[in-house]
Every structure is written in structure tokens, then in C-alpha cells.
Amino acid sequence: MGHELKKLLTAISLSAIFFLYSASAWTGEILGRVVCDVCGDSSIGPEDHVLEGAEVAVLCITKSGEVLNYQAFTNSKGIYTVAETMPESDRWDACLARPISSFHEHCTHLGDGSSGIKFSYKHPSGYSYAVRPFVYRPANIPMYCL
């Protein structure tokens, strides 16, 4: 019986080690900013400002093929964040970030080239992926910009 018990304990120990190894947590984070390009000149200058409350959607596909949808809103600095902790085996493989809307009354038209960004998420656990800013512009360009 002692030999059988030793085999059983060894099998349980190996299973526990495998479980702990396979259940290691991975954390990913995506950061981005939404800006109002006041003059509509496709460059960020002193007249431009960040948009608080702009909505952004982030769609990620995990290594196991699961599709995850996230919704984020910008803070007072125009920054949105999406973060998730999951098993390493299910971590994000690729993501698409795209702007949904701007609630700023004067800056609601999506700028050229700001429709969305696809990227592979190859960062190790705890690292952020920074998405280039999404740009909105006003319907009418102010006179001081012309």
C-alpha cells in the first residue's frame, strides 16, 4: 500500500504543478487618446484639445479564438483604457480599436485615417499597447484657423 500511495501522491503533485503552471495569469492593457483637431489640419497643435467622454470600441481575439468586446470612454485627459487579466493560454492575440462617437457638441466629425486600428498584441504580461490618437474635427473650421 505504501508504494501505491507514493505513486498517487506523485501524480497529485504533478497535476498540481501542471495546474499552477497552466493557470498563470496574464494582464494586457490598451491605452489611447481622442483629440479634437480644431483646425482640421491633421496635426496636433496648441489650439487642439482632448475630448472627454468620447466612446471607443475595442474588439480582441484571444489565442484560443474567443472574441472579446470592450467599450471605453475617455477621461478628462482624453485617455481611454481597456485592461484584462486572463490565463496566459487565453491572452489577446489581435485587437481592433475604433472610435464610436464624440459627445463634444463642436467636434463630432471623425478625421481622415481615424476609422480604426488593427494590431497584434505581442506584449508580455503587464505591458500596455499605446494606440495612436483618434481625431475628430469640428463641422465648421474656426476663422482663426484659415
PDB file of C-alpha atoms in Angstrom:
ATOM      1  CA  MET A   1       0.000   0.000   0.000  1.00  0.00           C
ATOM      2  CA  GLY A   2       2.904   2.372   0.701  1.00  0.00           C
ATOM      3  CA  HIS A   3       4.140   2.113  -2.903  1.00  0.00           C
ATOM      4  CA  GLU A   4       0.650   2.820  -4.318  1.00  0.00           C
ATOM      5  CA  LEU A   5       0.191   5.807  -2.005  1.00  0.00           C
ATOM      6  CA  LYS A   6       3.555   7.207  -3.100  1.00  0.00           C
ATOM      7  CA  LYS A   7       2.527   6.885  -6.777  1.00  0.00           C
ATOM      8  CA  LEU A   8      -0.795   8.592  -6.055  1.00  0.00           C
ATOM      9  CA  LEU A   9       0.867  11.478  -4.201  1.00  0.00           C
ATOM     10  CA  THR A  10       3.384  11.898  -7.024  1.00  0.00           C
ATOM     11  CA  ALA A  11       0.561  12.022  -9.591  1.00  0.00           C
ATOM     12  CA  ILE A  12      -1.346  14.586  -7.487  1.00  0.00           C
ATOM     13  CA  SER A  13       1.799  16.707  -7.080  1.00  0.00           C
ATOM     14  CA  LEU A  14       2.490  16.669 -10.818  1.00  0.00           C
ATOM     15  CA  SER A  15      -1.133  17.579 -11.534  1.00  0.00           C
ATOM     16  CA  ALA A  16      -0.962  20.486  -9.085  1.00  0.00           C
ATOM     17  CA  ILE A  17       2.281  21.760 -10.649  1.00  0.00           C
ATOM     18  CA  PHE A  18       0.756  21.493 -14.148  1.00  0.00           C
ATOM     19  CA  PHE A  19      -2.396  23.292 -12.997  1.00  0.00           C
ATOM     20  CA  LEU A  20      -0.423  26.121 -11.368  1.00  0.00           C
ATOM     21  CA  TYR A  21       1.787  26.481 -14.422  1.00  0.00           C
ATOM     22  CA  SER A  22      -1.106  26.469 -16.916  1.00  0.00           C
ATOM     23  CA  ALA A  23      -3.225  28.856 -14.833  1.00  0.00           C
ATOM     24  CA  SER A  24      -0.601  31.619 -14.711  1.00  0.00           C
ATOM     25  CA  ALA A  25      -2.306  34.955 -15.135  1.00  0.00           C
ATOM     26  CA  TRP A  26      -1.585  37.359 -17.961  1.00  0.00           C
ATOM     27  CA  THR A  27      -2.618  41.027 -17.951  1.00  0.00           C
ATOM     28  CA  GLY A  28      -2.910  43.167 -21.057  1.00  0.00           C
ATOM     29  CA  GLU A  29      -3.741  46.846 -21.354  1.00  0.00           C
ATOM     30  CA  ILE A  30      -4.616  49.076 -24.300  1.00  0.00           C
ATOM     31  CA  LEU A  31      -4.340  52.851 -23.983  1.00  0.00           C
ATOM     32  CA  GLY A  32      -5.391  55.508 -26.438  1.00  0.00           C
ATOM     33  CA  ARG A  33      -6.399  59.137 -26.697  1.00  0.00           C
ATOM     34  CA  VAL A  34      -9.140  61.024 -28.537  1.00  0.00           C
ATOM     35  CA  VAL A  35      -8.383  64.558 -29.700  1.00  0.00           C
ATOM     36  CA  CYS A  36     -10.318  67.402 -31.322  1.00  0.00           C
ATOM     37  CA  ASP A  37      -8.316  68.727 -34.291  1.00  0.00           C
ATOM     38  CA  VAL A  38      -9.872  72.207 -34.146  1.00  0.00           C
ATOM     39  CA  CYS A  39      -8.307  73.481 -37.384  1.00  0.00           C
ATOM     40  CA  GLY A  40      -8.749  70.192 -39.256  1.00  0.00           C
ATOM     41  CA  ASP A  41      -5.120  70.289 -40.390  1.00  0.00           C
ATOM     42  CA  SER A  42      -4.293  66.704 -39.301  1.00  0.00           C
ATOM     43  CA  SER A  43      -1.679  67.873 -36.826  1.00  0.00           C
ATOM     44  CA  ILE A  44      -1.997  68.324 -33.095  1.00  0.00           C
ATOM     45  CA  GLY A  45      -1.248  71.911 -32.095  1.00  0.00           C
ATOM     46  CA  PRO A  46      -1.871  74.299 -29.196  1.00  0.00           C
ATOM     47  CA  GLU A  47      -5.401  75.109 -30.422  1.00  0.00           C
ATOM     48  CA  ASP A  48      -6.443  71.443 -30.297  1.00  0.00           C
ATOM     49  CA  HIS A  49      -7.819  69.760 -27.190  1.00  0.00           C
ATOM     50  CA  VAL A  50      -8.620  66.321 -25.871  1.00  0.00           C
ATOM     51  CA  LEU A  51     -12.186  65.015 -25.875  1.00  0.00           C
ATOM     52  CA  GLU A  52     -13.626  63.856 -22.587  1.00  0.00           C
ATOM     53  CA  GLY A  53     -16.414  61.256 -22.790  1.00  0.00           C
ATOM     54  CA  ALA A  54     -15.636  60.061 -26.327  1.00  0.00           C
ATOM     55  CA  GLU A  55     -16.641  56.427 -26.877  1.00  0.00           C
ATOM     56  CA  VAL A  56     -14.224  53.814 -28.224  1.00  0.00           C
ATOM     57  CA  ALA A  57     -14.838  50.130 -29.001  1.00  0.00           C
ATOM     58  CA  VAL A  58     -12.075  47.555 -28.748  1.00  0.00           C
ATOM     59  CA  LEU A  59     -12.534  44.063 -30.178  1.00  0.00           C
ATOM     60  CA  CYS A  60      -9.907  41.426 -29.321  1.00  0.00           C
ATOM     61  CA  ILE A  61      -9.437  37.826 -30.388  1.00  0.00           C
ATOM     62  CA  THR A  62      -7.692  35.547 -27.915  1.00  0.00           C
ATOM     63  CA  LYS A  63      -5.164  32.835 -28.732  1.00  0.00           C
ATOM     64  CA  SER A  64      -7.955  30.291 -28.151  1.00  0.00           C
ATOM     65  CA  GLY A  65     -10.192  32.058 -30.720  1.00  0.00           C
ATOM     66  CA  GLU A  66     -12.620  33.734 -28.306  1.00  0.00           C
ATOM     67  CA  VAL A  67     -13.854  37.187 -29.363  1.00  0.00           C
ATOM     68  CA  LEU A  68     -13.972  39.794 -26.605  1.00  0.00           C
ATOM     69  CA  ASN A  69     -15.704  43.176 -26.978  1.00  0.00           C
ATOM     70  CA  TYR A  70     -14.822  46.145 -24.786  1.00  0.00           C
ATOM     71  CA  GLN A  71     -16.359  49.604 -24.567  1.00  0.00           C
ATOM     72  CA  ALA A  72     -14.372  52.509 -23.153  1.00  0.00           C
ATOM     73  CA  PHE A  73     -14.910  56.220 -22.610  1.00  0.00           C
ATOM     74  CA  THR A  74     -12.206  58.861 -22.421  1.00  0.00           C
ATOM     75  CA  ASN A  75     -11.429  60.574 -19.144  1.00  0.00           C
ATOM     76  CA  SER A  76     -10.771  64.290 -18.579  1.00  0.00           C
ATOM     77  CA  LYS A  77      -7.358  63.875 -20.265  1.00  0.00           C
ATOM     78  CA  GLY A  78      -8.911  62.289 -23.354  1.00  0.00           C
ATOM     79  CA  ILE A  79      -7.467  58.872 -22.478  1.00  0.00           C
ATOM     80  CA  TYR A  80      -9.338  55.573 -22.652  1.00  0.00           C
ATOM     81  CA  THR A  81      -8.079  52.315 -21.171  1.00  0.00           C
ATOM     82  CA  VAL A  82      -9.023  48.674 -21.669  1.00  0.00           C
ATOM     83  CA  ALA A  83      -7.395  46.103 -19.391  1.00  0.00           C
ATOM     84  CA  GLU A  84      -7.982  42.411 -18.768  1.00  0.00           C
ATOM     85  CA  THR A  85      -6.363  39.680 -16.696  1.00  0.00           C
ATOM     86  CA  MET A  86      -6.783  36.135 -18.003  1.00  0.00           C
ATOM     87  CA  PRO A  87      -4.921  32.826 -18.238  1.00  0.00           C
ATOM     88  CA  GLU A  88      -1.783  33.054 -20.388  1.00  0.00           C
ATOM     89  CA  SER A  89      -3.225  30.439 -22.745  1.00  0.00           C
ATOM     90  CA  ASP A  90      -6.233  32.707 -23.497  1.00  0.00           C
ATOM     91  CA  ARG A  91      -4.392  36.030 -23.839  1.00  0.00           C
ATOM     92  CA  TRP A  92      -5.168  38.525 -26.602  1.00  0.00           C
ATOM     93  CA  ASP A  93      -3.696  37.693 -29.976  1.00  0.00           C
ATOM     94  CA  ALA A  94      -5.026  40.571 -32.102  1.00  0.00           C
ATOM     95  CA  CYS A  95      -7.223  43.594 -31.473  1.00  0.00           C
ATOM     96  CA  LEU A  96      -9.101  46.314 -33.339  1.00  0.00           C
ATOM     97  CA  ALA A  97      -9.691  49.685 -31.707  1.00  0.00           C
ATOM     98  CA  ARG A  98     -12.152  52.078 -33.338  1.00  0.00           C
ATOM     99  CA  PRO A  99     -13.852  55.307 -32.327  1.00  0.00           C
ATOM    100  CA  ILE A 100     -17.640  55.165 -31.914  1.00  0.00           C
ATOM    101  CA  SER A 101     -18.696  58.726 -31.084  1.00  0.00           C
ATOM    102  CA  SER A 102     -17.732  62.072 -29.673  1.00  0.00           C
ATOM    103  CA  PHE A 103     -20.182  63.738 -27.338  1.00  0.00           C
ATOM    104  CA  HIS A 104     -18.498  67.113 -27.656  1.00  0.00           C
ATOM    105  CA  GLU A 105     -21.028  69.413 -29.329  1.00  0.00           C
ATOM    106  CA  HIS A 106     -18.477  71.199 -31.547  1.00  0.00           C
ATOM    107  CA  CYS A 107     -16.195  68.317 -32.503  1.00  0.00           C
ATOM    108  CA  THR A 108     -18.156  65.367 -33.877  1.00  0.00           C
ATOM    109  CA  HIS A 109     -16.764  64.639 -37.362  1.00  0.00           C
ATOM    110  CA  LEU A 110     -14.281  61.781 -37.480  1.00  0.00           C
ATOM    111  CA  GLY A 111     -10.981  62.820 -39.066  1.00  0.00           C
ATOM    112  CA  ASP A 112      -9.420  61.080 -42.035  1.00  0.00           C
ATOM    113  CA  GLY A 113      -7.476  57.950 -41.122  1.00  0.00           C
ATOM    114  CA  SER A 114      -9.176  57.606 -37.723  1.00  0.00           C
ATOM    115  CA  SER A 115     -11.654  54.853 -38.581  1.00  0.00           C
ATOM    116  CA  GLY A 116      -9.820  52.113 -36.674  1.00  0.00           C
ATOM    117  CA  ILE A 117      -6.508  50.470 -35.862  1.00  0.00           C
ATOM    118  CA  LYS A 118      -5.807  46.725 -36.114  1.00  0.00           C
ATOM    119  CA  PHE A 119      -2.808  45.329 -34.279  1.00  0.00           C
ATOM    120  CA  SER A 120      -1.299  42.144 -32.915  1.00  0.00           C
ATOM    121  CA  TYR A 121      -0.862  42.122 -29.147  1.00  0.00           C
ATOM    122  CA  LYS A 122       2.588  40.622 -28.634  1.00  0.00           C
ATOM    123  CA  HIS A 123       3.448  42.317 -25.330  1.00  0.00           C
ATOM    124  CA  PRO A 124       4.232  40.240 -22.245  1.00  0.00           C
ATOM    125  CA  SER A 125       2.022  40.407 -19.174  1.00  0.00           C
ATOM    126  CA  GLY A 126       1.698  43.829 -17.576  1.00  0.00           C
ATOM    127  CA  TYR A 127       2.699  45.846 -20.639  1.00  0.00           C
ATOM    128  CA  SER A 128       0.478  48.411 -22.342  1.00  0.00           C
ATOM    129  CA  TYR A 129      -0.123  48.860 -26.048  1.00  0.00           C
ATOM    130  CA  ALA A 130      -0.500  52.540 -26.958  1.00  0.00           C
ATOM    131  CA  VAL A 131      -2.881  53.252 -29.857  1.00  0.00           C
ATOM    132  CA  ARG A 132      -2.277  56.413 -31.882  1.00  0.00           C
ATOM    133  CA  PRO A 133      -4.861  59.143 -31.200  1.00  0.00           C
ATOM    134  CA  PHE A 134      -8.269  59.121 -32.822  1.00  0.00           C
ATOM    135  CA  VAL A 135      -9.044  62.559 -34.229  1.00  0.00           C
ATOM    136  CA  TYR A 136     -12.364  64.350 -34.517  1.00  0.00           C
ATOM    137  CA  ARG A 137     -12.809  67.775 -36.074  1.00  0.00           C
ATOM    138  CA  PRO A 138     -15.500  70.428 -35.972  1.00  0.00           C
ATOM    139  CA  ALA A 139     -18.144  70.683 -38.699  1.00  0.00           C
ATOM    140  CA  ASN A 140     -17.024  74.250 -39.385  1.00  0.00           C
ATOM    141  CA  ILE A 141     -13.381  75.254 -39.158  1.00  0.00           C
ATOM    142  CA  PRO A 142     -12.981  78.405 -36.997  1.00  0.00           C
ATOM    143  CA  MET A 143     -11.930  81.604 -38.807  1.00  0.00           C
ATOM    144  CA  TYR A 144      -8.678  81.896 -36.836  1.00  0.00           C
ATOM    145  CA  CYS A 145      -7.537  78.620 -38.429  1.00  0.00           C
ATOM    146  CA  LEU A 146      -7.974  79.773 -42.007  1.00  0.00           C
TER     147      LEU A 146
END
